[in-house]
Short mmCIF file of C-alpha atoms in Angstrom, two decimals:
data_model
loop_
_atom_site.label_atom_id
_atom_site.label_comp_id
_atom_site.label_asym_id
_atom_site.label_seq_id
_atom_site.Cartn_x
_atom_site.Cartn_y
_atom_site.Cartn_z
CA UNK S 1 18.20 4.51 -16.36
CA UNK S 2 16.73 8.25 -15.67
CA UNK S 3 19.20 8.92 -12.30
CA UNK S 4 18.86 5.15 -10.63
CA UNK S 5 15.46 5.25 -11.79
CA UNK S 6 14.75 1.71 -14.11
CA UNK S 7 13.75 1.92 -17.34
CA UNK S 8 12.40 -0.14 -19.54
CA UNK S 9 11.55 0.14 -22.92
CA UNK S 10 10.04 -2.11 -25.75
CA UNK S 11 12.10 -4.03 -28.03
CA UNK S 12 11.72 -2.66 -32.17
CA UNK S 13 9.31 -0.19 -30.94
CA UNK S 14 8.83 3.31 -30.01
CA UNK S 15 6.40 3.95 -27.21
CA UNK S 16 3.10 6.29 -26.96
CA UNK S 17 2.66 5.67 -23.48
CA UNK S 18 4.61 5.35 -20.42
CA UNK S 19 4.09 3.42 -17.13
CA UNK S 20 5.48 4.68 -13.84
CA UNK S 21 5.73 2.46 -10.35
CA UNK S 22 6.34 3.17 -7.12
CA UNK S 23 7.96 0.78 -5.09
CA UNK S 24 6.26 -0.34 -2.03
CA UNK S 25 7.84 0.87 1.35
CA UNK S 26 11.30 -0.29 2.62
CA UNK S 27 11.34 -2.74 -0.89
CA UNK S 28 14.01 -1.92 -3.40
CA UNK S 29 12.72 -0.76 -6.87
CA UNK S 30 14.72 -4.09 -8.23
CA UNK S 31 11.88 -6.45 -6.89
CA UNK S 32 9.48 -5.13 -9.17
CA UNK S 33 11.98 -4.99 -12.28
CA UNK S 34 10.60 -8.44 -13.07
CA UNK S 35 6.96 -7.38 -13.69
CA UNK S 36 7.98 -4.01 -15.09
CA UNK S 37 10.20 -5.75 -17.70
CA UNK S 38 6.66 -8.17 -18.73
CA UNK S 39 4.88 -5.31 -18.92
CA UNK S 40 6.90 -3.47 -21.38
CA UNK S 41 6.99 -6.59 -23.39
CA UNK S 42 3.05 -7.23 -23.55
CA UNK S 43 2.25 -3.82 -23.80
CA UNK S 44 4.97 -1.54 -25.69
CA UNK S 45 4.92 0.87 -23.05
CA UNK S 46 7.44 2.10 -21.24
CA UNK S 47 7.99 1.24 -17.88
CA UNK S 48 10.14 3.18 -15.28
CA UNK S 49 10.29 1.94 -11.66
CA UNK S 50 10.80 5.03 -9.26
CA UNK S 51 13.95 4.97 -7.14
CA UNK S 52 12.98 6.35 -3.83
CA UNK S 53 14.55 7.82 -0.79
CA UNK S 54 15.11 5.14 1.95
CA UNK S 55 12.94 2.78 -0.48
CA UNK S 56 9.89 5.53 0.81
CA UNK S 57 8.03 6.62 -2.13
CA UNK S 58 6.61 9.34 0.76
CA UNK S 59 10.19 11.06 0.75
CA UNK S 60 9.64 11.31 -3.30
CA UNK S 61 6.14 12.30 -4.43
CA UNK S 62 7.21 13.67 -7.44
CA UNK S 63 9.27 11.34 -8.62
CA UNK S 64 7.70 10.73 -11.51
CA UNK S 65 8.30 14.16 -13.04
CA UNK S 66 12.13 12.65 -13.98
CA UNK S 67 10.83 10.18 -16.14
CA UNK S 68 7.77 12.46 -17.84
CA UNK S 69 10.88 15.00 -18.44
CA UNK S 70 13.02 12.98 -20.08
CA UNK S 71 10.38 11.46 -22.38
CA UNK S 72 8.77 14.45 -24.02
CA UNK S 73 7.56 12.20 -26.98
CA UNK S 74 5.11 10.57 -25.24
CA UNK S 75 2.04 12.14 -24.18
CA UNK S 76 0.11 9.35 -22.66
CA UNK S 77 1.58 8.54 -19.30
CA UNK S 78 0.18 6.10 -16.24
CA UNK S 79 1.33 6.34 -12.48
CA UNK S 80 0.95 3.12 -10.17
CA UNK S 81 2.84 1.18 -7.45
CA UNK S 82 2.45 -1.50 -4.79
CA UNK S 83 0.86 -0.35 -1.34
CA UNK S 84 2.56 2.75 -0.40
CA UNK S 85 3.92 3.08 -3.89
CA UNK S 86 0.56 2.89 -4.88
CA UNK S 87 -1.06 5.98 -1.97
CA UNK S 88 1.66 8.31 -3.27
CA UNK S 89 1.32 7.72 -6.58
CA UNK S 90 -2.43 8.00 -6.64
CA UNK S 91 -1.74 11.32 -4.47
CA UNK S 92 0.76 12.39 -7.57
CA UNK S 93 -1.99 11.93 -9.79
CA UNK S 94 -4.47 14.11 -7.78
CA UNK S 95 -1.91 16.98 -6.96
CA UNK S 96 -1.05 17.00 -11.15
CA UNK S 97 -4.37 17.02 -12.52
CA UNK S 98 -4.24 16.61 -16.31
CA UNK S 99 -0.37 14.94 -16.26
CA UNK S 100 -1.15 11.55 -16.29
CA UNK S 101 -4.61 9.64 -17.64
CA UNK S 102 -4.48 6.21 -15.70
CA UNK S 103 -3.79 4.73 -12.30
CA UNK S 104 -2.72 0.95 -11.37
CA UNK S 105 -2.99 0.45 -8.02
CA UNK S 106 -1.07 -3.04 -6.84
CA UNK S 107 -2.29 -4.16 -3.15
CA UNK S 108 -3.03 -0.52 -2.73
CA UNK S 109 -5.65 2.20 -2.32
CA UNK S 110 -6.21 6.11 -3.46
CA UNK S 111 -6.49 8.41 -0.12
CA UNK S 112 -7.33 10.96 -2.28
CA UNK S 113 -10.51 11.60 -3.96
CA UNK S 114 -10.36 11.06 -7.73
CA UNK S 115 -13.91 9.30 -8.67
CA UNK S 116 -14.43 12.77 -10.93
CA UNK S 117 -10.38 12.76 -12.37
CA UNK S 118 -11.52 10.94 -15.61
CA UNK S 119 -9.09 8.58 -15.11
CA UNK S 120 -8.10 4.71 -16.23
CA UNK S 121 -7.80 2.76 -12.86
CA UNK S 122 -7.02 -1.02 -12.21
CA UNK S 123 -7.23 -1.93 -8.73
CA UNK S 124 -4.87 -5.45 -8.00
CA UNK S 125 -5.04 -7.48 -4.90
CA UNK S 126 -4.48 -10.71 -3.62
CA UNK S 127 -7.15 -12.44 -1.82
CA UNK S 128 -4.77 -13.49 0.70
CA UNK S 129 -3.39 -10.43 1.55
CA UNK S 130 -4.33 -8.96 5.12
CA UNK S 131 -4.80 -5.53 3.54
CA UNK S 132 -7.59 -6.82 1.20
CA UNK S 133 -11.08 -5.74 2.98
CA UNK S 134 -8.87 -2.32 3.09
CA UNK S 135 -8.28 -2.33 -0.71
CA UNK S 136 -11.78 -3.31 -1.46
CA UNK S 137 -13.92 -0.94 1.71
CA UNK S 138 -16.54 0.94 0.03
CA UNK S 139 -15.22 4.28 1.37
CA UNK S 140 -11.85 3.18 -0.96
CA UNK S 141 -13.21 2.21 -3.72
CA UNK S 142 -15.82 5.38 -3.64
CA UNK S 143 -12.31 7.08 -4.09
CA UNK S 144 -11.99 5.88 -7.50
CA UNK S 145 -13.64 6.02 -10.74
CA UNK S 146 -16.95 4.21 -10.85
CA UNK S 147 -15.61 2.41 -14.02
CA UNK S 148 -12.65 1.60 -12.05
CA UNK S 149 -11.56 -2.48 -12.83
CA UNK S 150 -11.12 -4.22 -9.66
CA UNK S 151 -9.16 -7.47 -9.94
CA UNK S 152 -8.66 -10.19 -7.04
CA UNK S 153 -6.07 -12.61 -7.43
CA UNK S 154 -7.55 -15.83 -5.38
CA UNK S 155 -4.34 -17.11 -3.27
CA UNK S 156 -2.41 -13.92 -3.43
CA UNK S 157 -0.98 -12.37 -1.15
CA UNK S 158 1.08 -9.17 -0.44
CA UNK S 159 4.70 -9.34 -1.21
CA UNK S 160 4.02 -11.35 -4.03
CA UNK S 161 3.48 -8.27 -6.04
CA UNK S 162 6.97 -8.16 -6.58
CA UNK S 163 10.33 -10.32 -5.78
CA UNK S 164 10.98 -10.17 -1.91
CA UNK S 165 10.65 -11.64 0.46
CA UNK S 166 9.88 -10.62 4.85
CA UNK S 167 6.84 -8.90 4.09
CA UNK S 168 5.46 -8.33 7.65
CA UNK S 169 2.18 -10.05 8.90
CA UNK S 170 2.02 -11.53 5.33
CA UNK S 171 -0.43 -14.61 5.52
CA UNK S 172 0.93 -17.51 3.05
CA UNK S 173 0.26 -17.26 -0.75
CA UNK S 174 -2.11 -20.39 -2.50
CA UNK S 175 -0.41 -19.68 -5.63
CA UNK S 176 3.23 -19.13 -6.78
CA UNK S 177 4.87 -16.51 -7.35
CA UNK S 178 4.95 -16.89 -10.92
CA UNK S 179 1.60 -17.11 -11.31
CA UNK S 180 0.46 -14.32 -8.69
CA UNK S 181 2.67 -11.88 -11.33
CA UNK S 182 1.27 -13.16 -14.49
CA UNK S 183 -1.92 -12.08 -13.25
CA UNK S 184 -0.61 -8.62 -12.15
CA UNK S 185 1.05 -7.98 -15.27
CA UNK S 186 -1.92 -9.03 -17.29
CA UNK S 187 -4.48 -6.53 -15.67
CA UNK S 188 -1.85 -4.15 -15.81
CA UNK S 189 -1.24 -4.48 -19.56
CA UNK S 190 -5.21 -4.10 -20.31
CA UNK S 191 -4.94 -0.72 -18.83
CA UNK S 192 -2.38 0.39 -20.57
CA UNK S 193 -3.76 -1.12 -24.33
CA UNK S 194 -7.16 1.03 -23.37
CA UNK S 195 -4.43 3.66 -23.86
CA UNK S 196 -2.81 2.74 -26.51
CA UNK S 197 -3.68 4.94 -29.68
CA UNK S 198 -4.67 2.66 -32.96
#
């Protein structure tokens, strides 16, 4: 743990590139722990899951520096998170240009502009999820890379991006849990082998 940040690292290995998530609002870092751990395990990155003020990743922007600072051996680092985890950390990675080379945005969206940042982006939804013509609006995705990866989970839906539960105005998943976070994980692990040196 960096703090009551969670961190986790790849068994037997030593990572080159390092994950960072946001937690979506009012939704304990915990519920992502899960996915974070899967993550680590498919992709031998590091993964660190933010702990944020009031479980408001607004109150902590720059969370992310605690985790960058106490890994100074690796150099290839990736912000992300799930709805507002996801804003503020696309706004981290357009107020640090050149700290961080990718972006995974979980049932989320950039309001900042970072089609020229150069970066790696996967964009995850469910296409359950009431935010989804949000996610996927033109004006959103012209926020991103134009070799951005979209991926739509069919059945998905919000809160099954992580482990909770009382997501409001949530329409019912199609698909369990289980499976709704295998597919999350997965898209999430291409991004981070595109980064992977070797």
């Amino acid at each position: 743990m960096v703090g009551r940040d969670l961190v986790f690292r790849p068994s037997g290995s030593s990572p080159s590139v390092g994950l960072i998530l946001y937690p979506g609002g009012k939704v304990p870092p915990a519920a992502y722990a899960p996915a974070a751990r899967g993550i680590a395990a498919g992709s031998g990155a590091l993964v660190a899951i933010v702990d944020v003020p009031f479980n408001f990743a607004v109150f902590d922007i720059d969370g992310a520096d605690r985790t960058i600072r106490a890994n100074p051996s690796i150099a290839t680092w990736v912000v992300g998170g799930h709805s507002l985890g996801g804003a503020m950390a696309a706004q981290y990675a357009a107020s640090h240009p050149g700290a961080v080379d990718g972006l995974v945005l979980w049932a989320s969206y950039s309001a900042a502009d970072l089609s020229a940042s150069g970066l790696e982006v996967v964009s995850v939804h469910g296409s359950v999820d009431a935010g989804a013509e949000t996610f996927t609006s033109a004006a959103n995705t012209a926020r991103l890379p134009a070799d951005a990866t979209l991926v739509e989970i069919a059945g998905g839906n919000h809160e099954q991006m992580g482990w909770y539960t009382g997501q409001p105005n949530d329409p019912p998943a199609t698909i369990a849990r289980s499976e709704q976070q295998a597919r999350v994980v997965a898209a999430t692990v291409e991004l981070l082998e595109r980064l992977t040196p070797g």
